[in-house]
Amino acid sequence: GDGEEKRGRIINFFQRITRKGNWVAFLILSCSFDPFVTTAYMRHGAHAYSGLSSRDWKIFWSSVFVANVWWTGLMTIVVGVIRALFSWLGFV
């Protein structure tokens, strides 16, 4: 169906991005998903769980930081636009 086609396009998009390099994939995943998903996707040996390596923890905490900076910036812009709209409409 149409939902499966969209999902396939999204998966293909992420696969193309991850081929370009780990940093690009890291940034896209951190801004699009939560740090757990980013870490699970980027860890070595993703099919066999053997605990989190030092690298995995670095990816996780870096993703926490990037995701929080991204969402803080995005919400600052959204709130600013809403406040400007309310001001323009005379509500404030």
Coordinates of C-alpha atoms in Angstrom, one line a residue:
G1 CA 0.0 0.0 0.0
D2 CA 0.8 3.7 0.1
G3 CA 2.1 3.5 3.7
E4 CA 4.6 0.8 2.8
E5 CA 5.9 2.8 -0.2
K6 CA 6.5 5.9 2.0
R7 CA 8.3 3.8 4.6
G8 CA 10.4 2.3 1.9
R9 CA 11.4 5.8 0.7
I10 CA 12.3 6.9 4.2
I11 CA 14.5 3.8 4.8
N12 CA 16.2 4.3 1.4
F13 CA 16.8 8.0 2.4
F14 CA 18.5 7.0 5.6
Q15 CA 20.6 4.3 3.9
R16 CA 21.9 6.8 1.4
I17 CA 22.7 9.3 4.2
T18 CA 24.5 6.7 6.3
R19 CA 26.7 5.8 3.3
K20 CA 28.0 9.4 3.2
G21 CA 29.6 9.1 6.6
N22 CA 29.0 8.5 10.3
W23 CA 28.9 12.2 11.2
V24 CA 26.1 12.9 8.7
A25 CA 24.1 9.9 9.9
F26 CA 24.7 10.8 13.5
L27 CA 23.4 14.3 13.1
I28 CA 20.4 13.2 11.0
L29 CA 19.5 10.4 13.5
S30 CA 20.0 12.6 16.5
C31 CA 17.7 15.3 15.2
S32 CA 15.1 12.9 13.9
F33 CA 15.0 10.2 16.5
D34 CA 15.9 9.8 20.2
P35 CA 19.4 9.1 21.5
F36 CA 18.6 5.4 22.1
V37 CA 17.7 4.8 18.4
T38 CA 20.8 6.7 17.3
T39 CA 23.0 4.6 19.5
A40 CA 21.4 1.3 18.6
Y41 CA 21.7 2.1 14.9
M42 CA 25.3 3.3 15.0
R43 CA 26.8 0.7 17.3
H44 CA 29.1 -2.0 16.0
G45 CA 27.7 -5.5 16.3
A46 CA 24.1 -4.3 16.4
H47 CA 22.8 -7.9 15.9
A48 CA 24.6 -9.4 18.9
Y49 CA 24.1 -7.6 22.2
S50 CA 27.3 -7.6 24.2
G51 CA 26.8 -4.5 26.3
L52 CA 27.6 -1.0 25.5
S53 CA 31.2 -0.1 24.6
S54 CA 32.9 3.2 25.5
R55 CA 32.1 4.3 21.9
D56 CA 28.4 3.5 22.3
W57 CA 28.2 5.6 25.5
K58 CA 30.0 8.5 23.7
I59 CA 27.5 8.2 20.8
F60 CA 24.6 8.1 23.3
W61 CA 25.6 11.2 25.4
S62 CA 26.6 13.1 22.3
S63 CA 23.2 12.4 20.8
V64 CA 21.5 13.5 24.0
F65 CA 23.4 16.8 23.7
V66 CA 22.7 17.3 19.9
A67 CA 19.0 16.4 20.2
N68 CA 18.5 18.8 23.1
V69 CA 20.3 21.7 21.3
W70 CA 18.3 20.9 18.2
W71 CA 14.9 20.8 19.9
T72 CA 15.7 23.9 22.1
G73 CA 16.6 25.9 19.0
L74 CA 13.6 24.6 17.0
M75 CA 11.1 25.4 19.9
T76 CA 12.7 28.8 20.4
I77 CA 11.9 29.6 16.7
V78 CA 8.4 28.2 16.9
V79 CA 7.5 30.2 20.1
G80 CA 9.0 33.3 18.6
V81 CA 6.9 32.9 15.4
I82 CA 3.7 32.3 17.5
R83 CA 4.5 35.3 19.7
A84 CA 5.1 37.5 16.6
L85 CA 1.8 36.2 15.1
F86 CA -0.1 37.0 18.3
S87 CA 1.5 40.4 18.5
W88 CA 0.6 41.1 14.8
L89 CA -3.0 40.1 15.4
G90 CA -3.2 42.3 18.5
F91 CA -3.6 39.7 21.2
V92 CA -0.5 40.8 23.1

